[in-house]
PDB file of C-alpha atoms in Angstrom:
ATOM      1  CA  MET A   1       0.000   0.000   0.000  1.00  0.00           C
ATOM      2  CA  ILE A   2       2.722   2.492   0.970  1.00  0.00           C
ATOM      3  CA  VAL A   3       4.815   1.505  -2.023  1.00  0.00           C
ATOM      4  CA  ARG A   4       1.878   2.082  -4.352  1.00  0.00           C
ATOM      5  CA  LEU A   5       1.247   5.518  -2.816  1.00  0.00           C
ATOM      6  CA  LEU A   6       4.908   6.433  -3.257  1.00  0.00           C
ATOM      7  CA  LEU A   7       4.872   5.305  -6.878  1.00  0.00           C
ATOM      8  CA  GLU A   8       1.689   7.300  -7.595  1.00  0.00           C
ATOM      9  CA  ARG A   9       3.172  10.431  -6.069  1.00  0.00           C
ATOM     10  CA  GLN A  10       6.385   9.962  -7.986  1.00  0.00           C
ATOM     11  CA  SER A  11       4.568   9.434 -11.283  1.00  0.00           C
ATOM     12  CA  ARG A  12       2.573  12.644 -10.747  1.00  0.00           C
ATOM     13  CA  ARG A  13       5.699  14.392  -9.450  1.00  0.00           C
ATOM     14  CA  MET A  14       4.023  15.296  -6.177  1.00  0.00           C
ATOM     15  CA  PRO A  15       6.383  15.841  -3.258  1.00  0.00           C
ATOM     16  CA  LEU A  16       5.858  13.881  -0.059  1.00  0.00           C
ATOM     17  CA  PRO A  17       4.125  15.770   2.728  1.00  0.00           C
ATOM     18  CA  GLY A  18       6.637  17.208   5.180  1.00  0.00           C
ATOM     19  CA  SER A  19       9.500  17.024   2.689  1.00  0.00           C
ATOM     20  CA  ALA A  20      11.629  20.090   1.971  1.00  0.00           C
ATOM     21  CA  GLU A  21      10.431  20.044  -1.617  1.00  0.00           C
ATOM     22  CA  ALA A  22       6.763  20.131  -0.564  1.00  0.00           C
ATOM     23  CA  SER A  23       7.471  22.904   1.923  1.00  0.00           C
ATOM     24  CA  ASN A  24       9.283  25.035  -0.670  1.00  0.00           C
ATOM     25  CA  GLN A  25       6.609  24.425  -3.272  1.00  0.00           C
ATOM     26  CA  GLY A  26       3.875  25.567  -0.865  1.00  0.00           C
ATOM     27  CA  LYS A  27       5.836  28.678   0.131  1.00  0.00           C
ATOM     28  CA  ARG A  28       6.403  29.611  -3.484  1.00  0.00           C
ATOM     29  CA  LEU A  29       2.717  29.409  -4.280  1.00  0.00           C
ATOM     30  CA  ARG A  30       1.647  31.306  -1.175  1.00  0.00           C
ATOM     31  CA  ARG A  31       4.177  34.101  -1.589  1.00  0.00           C
ATOM     32  CA  SER A  32       3.032  35.072  -5.054  1.00  0.00           C
ATOM     33  CA  SER A  33      -0.663  35.017  -4.168  1.00  0.00           C
ATOM     34  CA  LYS A  34      -0.225  37.334  -1.197  1.00  0.00           C
ATOM     35  CA  LYS A  35       1.853  39.977  -2.917  1.00  0.00           C
ATOM     36  CA  PRO A  36       0.318  43.437  -2.317  1.00  0.00           C
ATOM     37  CA  ASN A  37      -0.992  45.319  -5.342  1.00  0.00           C
ATOM     38  CA  HIS A  38      -2.394  48.772  -6.182  1.00  0.00           C
ATOM     39  CA  VAL A  39      -5.593  48.055  -4.234  1.00  0.00           C
ATOM     40  CA  ASP A  40      -3.577  47.325  -1.088  1.00  0.00           C
ATOM     41  CA  GLN A  41      -1.663  50.557  -1.577  1.00  0.00           C
ATOM     42  CA  HIS A  42      -4.887  52.517  -2.057  1.00  0.00           C
ATOM     43  CA  VAL A  43      -6.436  51.026   1.101  1.00  0.00           C
ATOM     44  CA  GLY A  44      -3.226  51.837   2.995  1.00  0.00           C
ATOM     45  CA  THR A  45      -3.315  55.430   1.774  1.00  0.00           C
ATOM     46  CA  ARG A  46      -6.936  55.770   2.862  1.00  0.00           C
ATOM     47  CA  LEU A  47      -6.035  54.263   6.254  1.00  0.00           C
ATOM     48  CA  ARG A  48      -3.292  56.864   6.732  1.00  0.00           C
ATOM     49  CA  LEU A  49      -5.650  59.639   5.617  1.00  0.00           C
ATOM     50  CA  ARG A  50      -8.380  58.711   8.106  1.00  0.00           C
ATOM     51  CA  ARG A  51      -5.914  58.117  10.948  1.00  0.00           C
ATOM     52  CA  ASN A  52      -4.376  61.551  10.373  1.00  0.00           C
ATOM     53  CA  LEU A  53      -7.758  63.242  10.092  1.00  0.00           C
ATOM     54  CA  LEU A  54      -8.600  61.835  13.525  1.00  0.00           C
ATOM     55  CA  ASP A  55      -5.172  62.953  14.765  1.00  0.00           C
ATOM     56  CA  LEU A  56      -4.242  59.417  15.850  1.00  0.00           C
ATOM     57  CA  SER A  57      -0.655  58.242  15.873  1.00  0.00           C
ATOM     58  CA  GLN A  58       0.295  54.843  14.487  1.00  0.00           C
ATOM     59  CA  ASP A  59       0.996  53.779  18.081  1.00  0.00           C
ATOM     60  CA  ASP A  60      -2.492  54.831  19.217  1.00  0.00           C
ATOM     61  CA  LEU A  61      -4.209  52.900  16.434  1.00  0.00           C
ATOM     62  CA  ALA A  62      -1.953  49.896  16.964  1.00  0.00           C
ATOM     63  CA  ARG A  63      -2.838  49.807  20.678  1.00  0.00           C
ATOM     64  CA  ARG A  64      -6.554  49.961  19.864  1.00  0.00           C
ATOM     65  CA  LEU A  65      -6.216  47.062  17.431  1.00  0.00           C
ATOM     66  CA  GLY A  66      -3.817  45.002  19.527  1.00  0.00           C
ATOM     67  CA  VAL A  67      -1.062  45.016  16.895  1.00  0.00           C
ATOM     68  CA  THR A  68       2.317  46.698  16.532  1.00  0.00           C
ATOM     69  CA  ALA A  69       2.870  50.179  15.167  1.00  0.00           C
ATOM     70  CA  GLN A  70       5.207  48.610  12.626  1.00  0.00           C
ATOM     71  CA  LEU A  71       2.307  46.591  11.217  1.00  0.00           C
ATOM     72  CA  ILE A  72       0.209  49.760  10.893  1.00  0.00           C
ATOM     73  CA  GLN A  73       3.151  51.349   9.080  1.00  0.00           C
ATOM     74  CA  LYS A  74       3.302  48.390   6.675  1.00  0.00           C
ATOM     75  CA  TYR A  75      -0.459  48.549   6.092  1.00  0.00           C
ATOM     76  CA  GLU A  76      -0.243  52.246   5.275  1.00  0.00           C
ATOM     77  CA  ALA A  77       2.680  51.745   2.912  1.00  0.00           C
ATOM     78  CA  GLY A  78       0.782  48.969   1.118  1.00  0.00           C
ATOM     79  CA  GLU A  79       3.555  46.486   1.913  1.00  0.00           C
ATOM     80  CA  THR A  80       1.248  44.173   3.853  1.00  0.00           C
ATOM     81  CA  ARG A  81      -2.283  43.219   2.915  1.00  0.00           C
ATOM     82  CA  ILE A  82      -5.071  43.878   5.388  1.00  0.00           C
ATOM     83  CA  SER A  83      -7.372  40.917   5.959  1.00  0.00           C
ATOM     84  CA  ALA A  84     -11.133  41.395   5.824  1.00  0.00           C
ATOM     85  CA  SER A  85     -11.541  40.910   9.568  1.00  0.00           C
ATOM     86  CA  ARG A  86      -8.726  43.348  10.353  1.00  0.00           C
ATOM     87  CA  LEU A  87     -10.156  45.904   7.921  1.00  0.00           C
ATOM     88  CA  TYR A  88     -13.493  45.547   9.713  1.00  0.00           C
ATOM     89  CA  GLU A  89     -11.783  46.261  13.064  1.00  0.00           C
ATOM     90  CA  ILE A  90      -9.913  49.226  11.597  1.00  0.00           C
ATOM     91  CA  ALA A  91     -13.112  50.651  10.105  1.00  0.00           C
ATOM     92  CA  ASN A  92     -14.811  50.384  13.505  1.00  0.00           C
ATOM     93  CA  GLN A  93     -11.922  52.096  15.285  1.00  0.00           C
ATOM     94  CA  LEU A  94     -11.793  54.890  12.700  1.00  0.00           C
ATOM     95  CA  ALA A  95     -15.605  55.249  12.580  1.00  0.00           C
ATOM     96  CA  VAL A  96     -15.995  54.754   8.832  1.00  0.00           C
ATOM     97  CA  PRO A  97     -17.744  52.080   6.751  1.00  0.00           C
ATOM     98  CA  ILE A  98     -15.448  49.516   5.142  1.00  0.00           C
ATOM     99  CA  THR A  99     -16.401  50.837   1.717  1.00  0.00           C
ATOM    100  CA  TRP A 100     -14.730  54.151   2.619  1.00  0.00           C
ATOM    101  CA  PHE A 101     -11.331  52.505   2.127  1.00  0.00           C
ATOM    102  CA  PHE A 102     -12.218  51.736  -1.490  1.00  0.00           C
ATOM    103  CA  ASP A 103     -13.622  55.155  -2.421  1.00  0.00           C
ATOM    104  CA  GLU A 104     -11.966  56.757  -5.438  1.00  0.00           C
ATOM    105  CA  ILE A 105     -10.140  53.546  -6.324  1.00  0.00           C
ATOM    106  CA  ASP A 106     -11.289  53.693  -9.967  1.00  0.00           C
ATOM    107  CA  VAL A 107      -9.425  56.969 -10.359  1.00  0.00           C
ATOM    108  CA  LYS A 108      -6.167  55.322  -9.331  1.00  0.00           C
ATOM    109  CA  ALA A 109      -6.770  52.102 -11.273  1.00  0.00           C
ATOM    110  CA  GLY A 110      -8.062  53.938 -14.368  1.00  0.00           C
ATOM    111  CA  ALA A 111      -6.286  53.254 -17.594  1.00  0.00           C
ATOM    112  CA  ALA A 112      -5.125  56.284 -19.511  1.00  0.00           C
ATOM    113  CA  VAL A 113      -5.195  59.495 -17.547  1.00  0.00           C
ATOM    114  CA  PRO A 114      -3.699  62.451 -19.379  1.00  0.00           C
ATOM    115  CA  GLU A 115      -0.438  63.553 -17.843  1.00  0.00           C
ATOM    116  CA  ALA A 116      -0.279  66.965 -16.234  1.00  0.00           C
ATOM    117  CA  SER A 117       2.421  68.956 -14.553  1.00  0.00           C
ATOM    118  CA  HIS A 118       3.231  68.280 -10.916  1.00  0.00           C
ATOM    119  CA  GLU A 119       1.525  71.502  -9.811  1.00  0.00           C
ATOM    120  CA  GLN A 120      -1.731  70.513 -11.522  1.00  0.00           C
ATOM    121  CA  THR A 121      -1.906  67.004 -10.087  1.00  0.00           C
ATOM    122  CA  VAL A 122      -2.138  67.573  -6.370  1.00  0.00           C
ATOM    123  CA  ASP A 123      -3.445  64.403  -4.749  1.00  0.00           C
ATOM    124  CA  PHE A 124      -5.986  65.630  -2.212  1.00  0.00           C
ATOM    125  CA  GLY A 125      -5.587  62.429  -0.183  1.00  0.00           C
ATOM    126  CA  GLU A 126      -1.862  63.037   0.226  1.00  0.00           C
ATOM    127  CA  LEU A 127      -2.347  66.721   0.895  1.00  0.00           C
ATOM    128  CA  VAL A 128      -4.676  66.305   3.856  1.00  0.00           C
ATOM    129  CA  THR A 129      -2.531  63.603   5.445  1.00  0.00           C
ATOM    130  CA  LYS A 130       0.140  66.186   6.154  1.00  0.00           C
ATOM    131  CA  ARG A 131      -0.035  67.750   9.590  1.00  0.00           C
ATOM    132  CA  GLU A 132       0.874  71.159   8.167  1.00  0.00           C
ATOM    133  CA  SER A 133      -2.123  71.084   5.799  1.00  0.00           C
ATOM    134  CA  ARG A 134      -4.547  70.222   8.580  1.00  0.00           C
ATOM    135  CA  GLN A 135      -3.074  72.908  10.812  1.00  0.00           C
ATOM    136  CA  LEU A 136      -3.403  75.501   8.044  1.00  0.00           C
ATOM    137  CA  LEU A 137      -7.045  74.535   7.429  1.00  0.00           C
ATOM    138  CA  GLU A 138      -7.863  74.746  11.132  1.00  0.00           C
ATOM    139  CA  LEU A 139      -6.265  78.166  11.389  1.00  0.00           C
ATOM    140  CA  TYR A 140      -7.934  79.418   8.214  1.00  0.00           C
ATOM    141  CA  PHE A 141     -11.422  78.352   9.253  1.00  0.00           C
ATOM    142  CA  GLY A 142     -10.715  79.615  12.752  1.00  0.00           C
ATOM    143  CA  ILE A 143     -10.840  83.157  11.332  1.00  0.00           C
ATOM    144  CA  SER A 144     -14.435  84.176  11.997  1.00  0.00           C
ATOM    145  CA  ASP A 145     -14.463  87.223   9.699  1.00  0.00           C
ATOM    146  CA  GLU A 146     -15.156  86.050   6.134  1.00  0.00           C
ATOM    147  CA  ARG A 147     -13.529  89.149   4.662  1.00  0.00           C
ATOM    148  CA  LEU A 148     -10.288  88.433   6.516  1.00  0.00           C
ATOM    149  CA  ARG A 149     -10.383  84.798   5.363  1.00  0.00           C
ATOM    150  CA  ARG A 150     -10.606  85.987   1.729  1.00  0.00           C
ATOM    151  CA  LYS A 151      -7.673  88.345   2.329  1.00  0.00           C
ATOM    152  CA  ALA A 152      -5.636  85.450   3.764  1.00  0.00           C
ATOM    153  CA  LEU A 153      -6.461  83.405   0.653  1.00  0.00           C
ATOM    154  CA  GLN A 154      -5.420  86.275  -1.620  1.00  0.00           C
ATOM    155  CA  MET A 155      -2.174  86.620   0.306  1.00  0.00           C
ATOM    156  CA  ALA A 156      -1.464  82.887  -0.119  1.00  0.00           C
ATOM    157  CA  GLU A 157      -2.126  83.183  -3.864  1.00  0.00           C
ATOM    158  CA  LEU A 158       0.236  86.158  -4.041  1.00  0.00           C
ATOM    159  CA  LEU A 159       2.970  84.247  -2.213  1.00  0.00           C
ATOM    160  CA  ARG A 160       2.553  81.269  -4.540  1.00  0.00           C
ATOM    161  CA  SER A 161       2.763  83.454  -7.652  1.00  0.00           C
ATOM    162  CA  ARG A 162       6.016  84.957  -6.333  1.00  0.00           C
ATOM    163  CA  ASP A 163       7.434  81.424  -5.945  1.00  0.00           C
ATOM    164  CA  ASP A 164       6.580  80.683  -9.601  1.00  0.00           C
ATOM    165  CA  GLU A 165       8.643  83.661 -10.801  1.00  0.00           C
TER     166      GLU A 165
END
């Protein structure tokens, strides 16, 4: 019986369970199927955006989820895929529906988008993840006088035009 099983495996070129060959073959197959792609990177970017909007550090979110800050960093960089159950936990902690992480994904996955200069293609998602941007928005909308807010905007436009010269 054992001999017949061995011969069948050998004829089909199947490695024996527990052998180094079987172990390597399984690892090879698993590695390629779990490689992060553009969707993982998009979800990671959205995770970073929401975390920053809530003013949470990676450590704070990691503590809430019971994981390491390094894992949160890998999620945000798109280096590590987020499982469905973990994404559900993250969505609960960040008070958004799971679908929020996939918003605007067609824009990133779209085929031919005409190229524009760097100044014209400001990624809003990246812009609001920066602490400086959020601080500027808070200060701007903290100005109660609408006329003064418009003047501040005009001043910013003037400063930008001077940089372009």
